[in-house]
XYZ file of C-alpha atoms in Angstrom:
236
model
C -1.972 0.389 25.180
C -2.922 3.121 22.691
C -2.039 3.009 19.010
C -1.258 6.399 17.510
C -1.379 6.894 13.768
C 1.438 9.101 12.333
C 0.992 11.832 9.787
C 4.356 13.072 8.515
C 3.983 16.178 6.393
C 6.432 17.304 3.693
C 5.496 20.193 1.316
C 1.873 19.867 2.405
C 1.640 16.170 1.601
C 1.444 13.112 3.807
C 4.647 11.113 3.306
C 6.755 8.358 4.860
C 10.564 8.214 4.903
C 12.987 5.386 5.586
C 15.413 6.344 8.421
C 14.465 10.050 7.855
C 16.126 10.151 4.414
C 14.393 12.472 1.943
C 15.399 10.423 -1.094
C 13.329 7.540 0.291
C 10.081 9.535 0.531
C 6.843 7.993 -0.571
C 3.694 10.216 -0.771
C 0.269 9.147 0.426
C -1.877 12.191 -0.404
C -3.745 14.762 1.599
C -3.072 14.875 5.413
C -6.569 16.178 6.160
C -8.126 13.147 4.461
C -6.054 10.819 6.587
C -6.923 12.715 9.803
C -10.590 12.243 9.078
C -10.056 8.611 8.211
C -8.137 7.861 11.365
C -10.723 9.666 13.491
C -13.555 7.706 11.861
C -11.793 4.462 12.627
C -11.519 5.396 16.325
C -8.136 7.035 16.835
C -7.931 9.121 20.028
C -4.471 10.644 19.400
C -2.791 11.520 16.086
C 0.974 12.148 15.826
C 1.806 14.942 13.378
C 5.352 15.630 12.246
C 6.325 18.731 10.275
C 9.263 17.360 8.225
C 9.891 20.640 6.475
C 10.424 22.343 9.850
C 12.523 19.424 11.141
C 14.809 19.636 8.136
C 14.921 23.449 8.163
C 13.371 23.832 4.690
C 10.031 25.498 5.531
C 7.051 24.711 7.700
C 3.423 23.471 7.523
C 2.019 25.625 10.349
C -1.111 26.666 8.392
C -1.926 23.068 7.529
C -1.361 21.940 11.096
C -3.755 24.683 12.223
C -6.291 23.338 9.761
C -5.817 19.847 11.110
C -6.412 21.062 14.656
C -9.664 22.654 13.532
C -10.723 19.552 11.564
C -10.598 16.895 14.280
C -11.662 16.260 17.872
C -8.707 13.815 18.251
C -5.813 14.888 20.458
C -2.997 16.091 18.213
C 0.651 15.857 19.297
C 3.016 17.783 17.033
C 6.726 17.410 16.476
C 9.308 18.506 13.935
C 11.414 21.648 14.115
C 10.095 22.926 17.445
C 13.189 24.844 18.424
C 11.782 28.008 20.057
C 9.420 28.799 22.911
C 7.385 31.069 20.640
C 6.604 28.326 18.120
C 5.644 25.870 20.859
C 3.401 28.418 22.505
C 1.746 29.101 19.213
C 0.932 25.392 18.696
C -0.454 25.070 22.216
C -2.571 28.223 21.664
C -3.939 26.669 18.442
C -5.084 23.595 20.370
C -2.207 21.133 20.172
C -2.416 18.591 23.055
C 1.270 17.948 23.349
C 4.477 19.028 21.642
C 7.391 16.740 20.838
C 10.788 18.358 21.192
C 14.113 16.822 20.176
C 16.927 19.104 19.146
C 15.802 21.818 21.542
C 15.860 19.454 24.488
C 19.311 18.109 23.595
C 20.668 21.667 23.205
C 19.085 22.534 26.484
C 20.814 19.643 28.183
C 24.093 21.594 27.860
C 22.486 24.849 29.123
C 21.067 23.535 32.444
C 17.579 23.151 30.825
C 16.900 26.883 30.935
C 14.474 26.685 27.964
C 12.619 23.671 29.337
C 12.225 25.439 32.689
C 10.626 28.363 30.887
C 8.377 26.043 28.915
C 7.273 24.346 32.146
C 6.152 27.772 33.424
C 4.488 28.898 30.145
C 2.820 25.775 28.738
C 3.188 23.223 31.532
C 5.290 20.032 31.633
C 2.176 17.958 31.001
C 2.251 19.198 27.367
C 5.888 18.353 26.692
C 7.224 15.094 25.228
C 10.985 14.672 24.794
C 11.890 12.902 21.567
C 14.504 10.195 22.005
C 15.653 9.647 18.436
C 18.250 6.988 18.990
C 20.915 5.233 16.949
C 23.331 2.783 18.623
C 22.495 4.204 22.032
C 23.173 7.844 21.055
C 20.722 10.679 20.515
C 20.306 12.030 16.982
C 19.252 15.664 16.283
C 18.324 18.108 13.548
C 15.895 15.837 11.684
C 18.235 12.893 12.321
C 20.896 14.496 10.181
C 23.350 14.715 13.073
C 24.314 12.133 15.727
C 25.308 13.565 19.075
C 27.703 12.084 21.581
C 24.959 12.073 24.174
C 23.894 8.728 25.649
C 20.197 8.027 25.250
C 19.720 6.807 28.784
C 21.835 9.581 30.363
C 19.825 12.194 28.465
C 16.526 10.644 29.661
C 17.633 10.632 33.276
C 18.468 14.330 33.245
C 15.459 15.553 31.215
C 12.682 13.573 32.779
C 11.870 16.108 35.547
C 10.887 18.691 32.861
C 8.637 16.518 30.609
C 5.374 14.501 30.614
C 6.991 11.557 28.913
C 9.162 10.297 26.023
C 8.808 9.379 22.388
C 11.420 6.773 21.572
C 12.279 6.136 17.943
C 14.784 3.442 16.877
C 16.195 5.069 13.797
C 17.773 1.845 12.576
C 14.357 0.328 11.790
C 12.295 3.468 11.181
C 10.149 3.296 7.982
C 11.475 -0.132 6.960
C 8.476 -2.150 8.150
C 10.976 -4.830 9.181
C 9.840 -5.152 12.754
C 11.096 -3.780 16.060
C 14.201 -4.362 18.125
C 13.092 -5.289 21.665
C 16.327 -4.677 23.478
C 16.659 -0.891 23.043
C 12.881 -0.508 23.706
C 13.098 -2.425 26.975
C 16.167 -0.409 28.090
C 14.286 2.862 27.537
C 11.094 1.800 29.220
C 12.944 0.279 32.218
C 15.001 3.460 32.720
C 12.030 5.765 33.536
C 8.751 5.882 35.426
C 7.325 8.315 32.904
C 5.061 7.308 29.973
C 6.992 6.082 26.932
C 5.615 6.108 23.353
C 7.410 3.751 20.974
C 7.974 4.457 17.275
C 10.016 2.876 14.466
C 9.625 -0.306 12.430
C 6.287 -1.444 13.836
C 4.694 -3.627 11.221
C 2.628 -6.340 12.886
C 0.163 -7.063 15.703
C 2.938 -9.126 17.301
C 5.133 -6.011 17.381
C 2.350 -4.148 19.127
C 1.768 -6.982 21.606
C 5.502 -7.102 22.458
C 5.657 -3.340 23.049
C 2.565 -3.565 25.246
C 4.109 -6.321 27.292
C 7.203 -4.207 27.944
C 4.976 -1.510 29.457
C 4.795 1.214 26.812
C 2.101 3.867 27.105
C 1.478 3.879 23.324
C 2.908 3.003 19.920
C 3.155 5.216 16.886
C 2.434 3.493 13.591
C 3.002 5.002 10.160
C 4.042 3.226 7.017
C 2.483 -0.116 7.952
C -0.931 1.597 8.111
C -0.506 3.428 4.793
C 0.731 0.321 3.006
C -2.096 -1.822 4.426
C 0.370 -4.183 6.085
C -1.119 -3.646 9.518
C -4.924 -4.110 9.674
C -6.288 -2.684 12.885
C -9.810 -3.121 14.258
C -9.294 -0.172 16.589
C -6.566 2.036 18.033
C -6.082 0.256 21.317
C -4.623 -3.140 22.122
């Protein structure tokens, strides 16, 4: 199972939030420095989130473009990707995969017309659907809104248009308190597509448990920056 370091960007800085709340932010410096460090330690994939775009308060497109030019790692980008044009721009710049959340949920109610276009224009192999979940429901708009849409129902309908899923358990995100196995197992068991797990991962035991459940990869953020999780490599 691959381990994917996370770089969440807010106002050009690398930060980590607890449950997506801005008031909980803690800064960790220059994103480019971290990209180089993770690559030097053997990371194959880096997960980049544009928090400004996700929250509708700006974007970090130029910095993401610089990241793409800086590294040979695969870069998957999420955060505020709510138009075909923005997604096409990132793919053109060299982004390996895009992670879409709000757009995919909105599209669920419109017969997936946007995802169908994206399949034609960038290919489904580049699209990851974000499953940002709280109590079995999908959250949207930078986790500021909770929808009435069931996580598993949404996955069932959207899977024909995407490469795989990124599942985040919002209840434990950023807390370094460990994972909740039940919702992770439900998500992995509900699909044959690759599932990447995020949220609360803080120990090798967490990673081993996720691997045993059959996840494709795990995204790790705060535990890396705080030195709580010491990795010898980015595969387990």
